[in-house]
CSV table of C-alpha atoms in Angstrom, one decimal:
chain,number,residue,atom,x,y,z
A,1,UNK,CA,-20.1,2.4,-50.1
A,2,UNK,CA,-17.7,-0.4,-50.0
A,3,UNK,CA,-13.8,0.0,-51.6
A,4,UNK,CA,-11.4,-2.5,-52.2
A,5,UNK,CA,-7.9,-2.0,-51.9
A,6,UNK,CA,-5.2,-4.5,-53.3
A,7,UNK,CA,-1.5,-4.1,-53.2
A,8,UNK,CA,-0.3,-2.5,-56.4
A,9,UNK,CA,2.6,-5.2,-57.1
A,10,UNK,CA,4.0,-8.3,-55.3
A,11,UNK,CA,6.4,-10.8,-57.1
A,12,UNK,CA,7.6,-14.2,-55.9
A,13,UNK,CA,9.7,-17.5,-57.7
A,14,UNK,CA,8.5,-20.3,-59.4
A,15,UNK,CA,6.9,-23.0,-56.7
A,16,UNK,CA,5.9,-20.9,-54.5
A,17,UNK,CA,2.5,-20.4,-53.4
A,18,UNK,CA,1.4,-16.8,-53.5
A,19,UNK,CA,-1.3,-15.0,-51.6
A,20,UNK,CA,-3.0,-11.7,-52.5
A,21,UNK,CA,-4.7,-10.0,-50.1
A,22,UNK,CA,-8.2,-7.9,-51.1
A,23,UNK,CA,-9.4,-5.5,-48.3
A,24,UNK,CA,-13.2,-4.4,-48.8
A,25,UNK,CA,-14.8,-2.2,-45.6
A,26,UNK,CA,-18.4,-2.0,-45.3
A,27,UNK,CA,-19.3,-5.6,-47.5
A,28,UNK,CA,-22.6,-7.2,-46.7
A,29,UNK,CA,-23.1,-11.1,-46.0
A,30,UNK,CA,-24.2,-11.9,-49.1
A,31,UNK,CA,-22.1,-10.1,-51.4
A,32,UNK,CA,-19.7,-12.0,-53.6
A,33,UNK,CA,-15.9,-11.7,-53.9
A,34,UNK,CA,-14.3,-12.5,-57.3
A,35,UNK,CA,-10.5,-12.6,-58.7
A,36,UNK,CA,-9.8,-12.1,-62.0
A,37,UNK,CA,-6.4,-13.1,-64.0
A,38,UNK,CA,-5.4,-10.4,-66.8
A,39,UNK,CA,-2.7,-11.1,-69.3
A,40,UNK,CA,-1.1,-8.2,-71.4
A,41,UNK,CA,-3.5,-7.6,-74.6
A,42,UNK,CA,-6.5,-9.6,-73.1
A,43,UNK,CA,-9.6,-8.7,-71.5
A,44,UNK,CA,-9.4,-10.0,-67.7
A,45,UNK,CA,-10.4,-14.4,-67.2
A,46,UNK,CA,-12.6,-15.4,-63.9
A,47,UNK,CA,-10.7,-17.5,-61.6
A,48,UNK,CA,-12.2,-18.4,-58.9
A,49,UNK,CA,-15.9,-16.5,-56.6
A,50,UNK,CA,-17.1,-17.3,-52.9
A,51,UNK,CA,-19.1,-15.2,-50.3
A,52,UNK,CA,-17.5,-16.9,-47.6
A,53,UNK,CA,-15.2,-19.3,-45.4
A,54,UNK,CA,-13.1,-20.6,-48.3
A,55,UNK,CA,-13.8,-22.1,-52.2
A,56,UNK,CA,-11.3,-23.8,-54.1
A,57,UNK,CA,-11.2,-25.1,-57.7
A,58,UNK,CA,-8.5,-26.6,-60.0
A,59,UNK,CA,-6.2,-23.5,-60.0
A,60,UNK,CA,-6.6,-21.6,-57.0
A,61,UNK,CA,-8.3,-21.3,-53.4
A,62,UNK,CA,-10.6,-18.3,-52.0
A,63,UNK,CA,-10.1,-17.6,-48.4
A,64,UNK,CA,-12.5,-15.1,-46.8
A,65,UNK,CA,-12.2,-14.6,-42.7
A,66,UNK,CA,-15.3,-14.2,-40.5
A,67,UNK,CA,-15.5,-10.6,-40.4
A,68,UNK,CA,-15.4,-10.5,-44.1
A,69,UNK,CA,-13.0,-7.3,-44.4
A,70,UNK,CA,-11.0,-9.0,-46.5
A,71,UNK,CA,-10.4,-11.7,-48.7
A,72,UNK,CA,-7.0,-13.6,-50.0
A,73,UNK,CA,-6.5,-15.5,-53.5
A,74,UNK,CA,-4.2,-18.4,-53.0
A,75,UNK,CA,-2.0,-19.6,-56.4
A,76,UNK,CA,-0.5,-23.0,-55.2
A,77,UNK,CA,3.4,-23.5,-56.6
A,78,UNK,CA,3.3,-20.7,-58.9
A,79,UNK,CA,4.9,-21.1,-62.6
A,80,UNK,CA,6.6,-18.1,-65.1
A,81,UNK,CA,3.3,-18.5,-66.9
A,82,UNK,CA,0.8,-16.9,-63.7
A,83,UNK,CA,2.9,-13.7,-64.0
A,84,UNK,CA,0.0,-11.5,-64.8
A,85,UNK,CA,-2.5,-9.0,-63.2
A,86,UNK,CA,-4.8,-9.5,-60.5
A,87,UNK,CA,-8.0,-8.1,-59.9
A,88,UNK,CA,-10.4,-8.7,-57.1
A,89,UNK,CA,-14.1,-8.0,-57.6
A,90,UNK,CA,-16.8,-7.2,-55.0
A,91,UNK,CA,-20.2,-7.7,-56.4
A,92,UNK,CA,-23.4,-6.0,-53.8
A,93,UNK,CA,-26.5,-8.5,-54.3
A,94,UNK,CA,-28.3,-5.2,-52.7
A,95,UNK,CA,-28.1,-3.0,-56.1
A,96,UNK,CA,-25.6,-5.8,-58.3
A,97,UNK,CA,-23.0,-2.7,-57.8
A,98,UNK,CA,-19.6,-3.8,-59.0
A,99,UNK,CA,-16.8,-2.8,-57.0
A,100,UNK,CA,-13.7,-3.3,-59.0
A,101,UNK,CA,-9.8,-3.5,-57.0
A,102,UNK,CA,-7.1,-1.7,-58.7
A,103,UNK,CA,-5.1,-4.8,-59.6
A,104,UNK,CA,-2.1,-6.6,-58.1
A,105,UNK,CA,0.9,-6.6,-60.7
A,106,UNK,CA,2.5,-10.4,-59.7
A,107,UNK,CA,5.7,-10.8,-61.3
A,108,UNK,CA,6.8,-14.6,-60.7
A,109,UNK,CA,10.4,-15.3,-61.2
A,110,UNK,CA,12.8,-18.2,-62.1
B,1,UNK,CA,-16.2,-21.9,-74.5
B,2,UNK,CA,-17.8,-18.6,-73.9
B,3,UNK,CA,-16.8,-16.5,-76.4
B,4,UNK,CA,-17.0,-12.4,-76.9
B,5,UNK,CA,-15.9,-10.4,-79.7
B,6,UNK,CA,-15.2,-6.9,-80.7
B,7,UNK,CA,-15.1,-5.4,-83.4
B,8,UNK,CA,-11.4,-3.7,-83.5
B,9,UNK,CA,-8.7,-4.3,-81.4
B,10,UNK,CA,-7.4,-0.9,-82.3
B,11,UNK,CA,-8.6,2.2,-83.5
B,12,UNK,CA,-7.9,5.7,-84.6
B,13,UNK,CA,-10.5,8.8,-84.1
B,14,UNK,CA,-10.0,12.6,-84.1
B,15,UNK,CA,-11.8,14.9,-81.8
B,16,UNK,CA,-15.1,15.0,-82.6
B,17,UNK,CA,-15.8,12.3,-84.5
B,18,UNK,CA,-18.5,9.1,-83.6
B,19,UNK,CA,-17.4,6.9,-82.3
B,20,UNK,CA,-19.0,3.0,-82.3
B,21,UNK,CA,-17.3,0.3,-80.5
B,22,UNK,CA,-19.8,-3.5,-81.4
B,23,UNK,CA,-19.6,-6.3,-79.1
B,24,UNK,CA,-20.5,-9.4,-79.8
B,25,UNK,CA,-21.2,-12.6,-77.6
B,26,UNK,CA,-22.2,-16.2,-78.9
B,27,UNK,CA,-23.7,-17.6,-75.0
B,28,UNK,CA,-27.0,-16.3,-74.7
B,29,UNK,CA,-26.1,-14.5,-72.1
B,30,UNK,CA,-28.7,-11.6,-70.3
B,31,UNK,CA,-26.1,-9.2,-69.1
B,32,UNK,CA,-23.5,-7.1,-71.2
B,33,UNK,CA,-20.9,-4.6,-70.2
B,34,UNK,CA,-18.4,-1.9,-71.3
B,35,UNK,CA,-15.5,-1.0,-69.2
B,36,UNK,CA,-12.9,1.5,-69.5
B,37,UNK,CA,-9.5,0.3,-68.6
B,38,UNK,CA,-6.8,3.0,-67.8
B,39,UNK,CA,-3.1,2.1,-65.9
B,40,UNK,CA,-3.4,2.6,-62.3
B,41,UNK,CA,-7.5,3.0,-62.2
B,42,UNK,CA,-8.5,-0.8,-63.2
B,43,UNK,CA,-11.4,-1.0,-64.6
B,44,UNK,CA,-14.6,1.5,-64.1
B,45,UNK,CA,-17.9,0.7,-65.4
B,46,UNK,CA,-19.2,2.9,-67.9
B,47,UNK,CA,-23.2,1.0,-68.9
B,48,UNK,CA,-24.1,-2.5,-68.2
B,49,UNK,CA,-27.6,-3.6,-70.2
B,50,UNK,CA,-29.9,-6.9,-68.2
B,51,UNK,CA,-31.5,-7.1,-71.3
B,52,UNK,CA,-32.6,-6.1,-74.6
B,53,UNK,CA,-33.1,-2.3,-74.9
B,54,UNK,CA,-32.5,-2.3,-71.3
B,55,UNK,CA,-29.4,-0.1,-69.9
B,56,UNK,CA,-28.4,1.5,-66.8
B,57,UNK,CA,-25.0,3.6,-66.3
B,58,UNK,CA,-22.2,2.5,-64.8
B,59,UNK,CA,-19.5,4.9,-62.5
B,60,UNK,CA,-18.7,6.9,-65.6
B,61,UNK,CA,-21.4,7.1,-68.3
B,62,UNK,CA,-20.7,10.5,-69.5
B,63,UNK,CA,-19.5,11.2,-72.9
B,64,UNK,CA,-20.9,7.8,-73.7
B,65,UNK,CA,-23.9,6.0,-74.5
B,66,UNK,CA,-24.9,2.4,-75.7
B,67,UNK,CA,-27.3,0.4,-77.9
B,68,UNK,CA,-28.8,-3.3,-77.3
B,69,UNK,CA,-31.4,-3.8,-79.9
B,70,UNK,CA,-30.4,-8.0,-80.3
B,71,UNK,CA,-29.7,-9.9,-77.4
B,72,UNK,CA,-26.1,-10.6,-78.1
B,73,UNK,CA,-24.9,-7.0,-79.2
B,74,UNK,CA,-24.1,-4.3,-77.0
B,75,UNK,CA,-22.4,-1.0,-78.8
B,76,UNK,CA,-21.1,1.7,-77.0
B,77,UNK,CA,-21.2,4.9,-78.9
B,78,UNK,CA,-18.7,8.2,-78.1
B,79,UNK,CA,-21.3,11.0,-79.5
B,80,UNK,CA,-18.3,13.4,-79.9
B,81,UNK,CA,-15.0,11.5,-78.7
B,82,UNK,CA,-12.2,13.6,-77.3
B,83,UNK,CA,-8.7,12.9,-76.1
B,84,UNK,CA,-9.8,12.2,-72.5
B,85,UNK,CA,-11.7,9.2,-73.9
B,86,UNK,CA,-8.2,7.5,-74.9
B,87,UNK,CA,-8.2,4.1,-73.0
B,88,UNK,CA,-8.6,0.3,-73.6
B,89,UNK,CA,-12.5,-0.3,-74.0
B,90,UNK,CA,-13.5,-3.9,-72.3
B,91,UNK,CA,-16.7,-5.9,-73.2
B,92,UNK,CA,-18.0,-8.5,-71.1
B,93,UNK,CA,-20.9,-10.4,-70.5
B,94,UNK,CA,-22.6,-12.9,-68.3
B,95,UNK,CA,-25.4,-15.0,-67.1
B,96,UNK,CA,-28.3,-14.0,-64.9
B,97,UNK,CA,-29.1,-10.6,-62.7
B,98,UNK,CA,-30.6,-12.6,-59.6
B,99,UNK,CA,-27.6,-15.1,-59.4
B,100,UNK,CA,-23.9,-14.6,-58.3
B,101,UNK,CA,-23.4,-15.8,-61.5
B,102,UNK,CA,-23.4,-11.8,-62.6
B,103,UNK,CA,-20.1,-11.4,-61.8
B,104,UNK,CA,-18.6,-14.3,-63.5
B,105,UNK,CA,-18.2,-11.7,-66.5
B,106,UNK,CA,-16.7,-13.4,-69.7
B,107,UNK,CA,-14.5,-10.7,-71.2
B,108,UNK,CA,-13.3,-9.8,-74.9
B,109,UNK,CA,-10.1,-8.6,-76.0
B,110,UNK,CA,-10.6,-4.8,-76.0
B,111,UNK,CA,-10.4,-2.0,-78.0
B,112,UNK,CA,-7.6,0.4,-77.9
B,113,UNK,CA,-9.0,3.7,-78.8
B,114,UNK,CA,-6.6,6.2,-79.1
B,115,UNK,CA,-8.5,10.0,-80.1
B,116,UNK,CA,-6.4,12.9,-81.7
């Protein structure tokens, strides 16, 4: 059964690019990896899904290495205004489990 | 825009009351879920529904079950709620079983149930 582990907090300063790191053992080649972005007192907004190499949209890139043990959400030149949660989502084509991270706590500072 | 309601963002139960928590989404969407969110744990999955009248349980379905009679309402009923079932209550839906669009989940604002 796969687990994803995410580091609990990370912080960084404005213009920065940040990278959080999702690890996920025992992932199949078709499963999908997706981030999430959560804001106090809201429910959690997609940002960005791939199964692999790397995807990138208007807000953030998805990298995801070879061996697929991990995956890493890119935020280009954060601002005060991505301070938020993180959550990584593994989603197993085989039986659509869901297999939900923990959350990374970013904390972006002036 | 997607958009998915519910229908308190906070409430008040005692022990041993019933409990129903309506969700509501406006994109025609197939799948529907309910989430528990508690600090440190993320979310866990309590029932997801692919369909009308079709459910299946999540990681934690006890002490819970749900309703999808209309294609965009899911409920989520606490038969008897006690304190343990004090958490933020997520709904979420989204397109398609067969598709990686499944986990592109379009989330409400919660419920914060607090039971006393």
């Amino acid at each position: 059964l796969a687990k994803t582990t995410q580091p609990i907090s990370m912080d960084s300063y404005e213009g920065q690019e940040v990278n959080i790191t999702c690890s996920h053992n025992n992932i199949a080649t078709n499963d999908y990896i997706t981030w999430y972005q959560q804001f106090p007192s809201q429910g959690p907004r997609f940002i960005i899904q791939g199964y692999k190499t790397k995807v990138t949209n208007e807000v953030a890139s998805l990298f995801i290495p070879a061996d697929r043990k991990s995956s890493t959400l890119s935020l280009p030149r954060v601002s005060l205004s991505d301070t938020a949660v993180y959550y990584c989502l593994v989603g197993q084509n085989s039986n659509y489990q869901l297999i939900w991270g923990a959350g990374t706590k970013l904390i972006i500072k002036p | 825009d997607v958009k998915v309601t519910q229908s308190s963002r906070y409430l008040v139960k005692r022990t041993g009351e019933k409990v129903f928590l309506e969700c509501v989404q406006d994109m025609d969407h197939e799948n529907m879920f309910w989430y528990r969110q508690d600090p440190g744990l993320g979310l866990r999955l309590i029932y997801f529904s692919y369909d009308v009248k079709m459910k299946e349980k999540g990681d934690i379905p006890e002490g819970y079950s749900v309703s999808r009679e209309k294609k965009e309402r899911f409920s989520l009923i606490l038969e008897s709620a006690s304190t343990n079932q004090t958490s933020m209550y997520l709904c979420a839906s989204s397109l398609g079983l067969w598709t990686p669009a499944v986990y592109e989940q379009y989330f409400g604002p919660g419920t914060r149930l607090t039971v006393t």
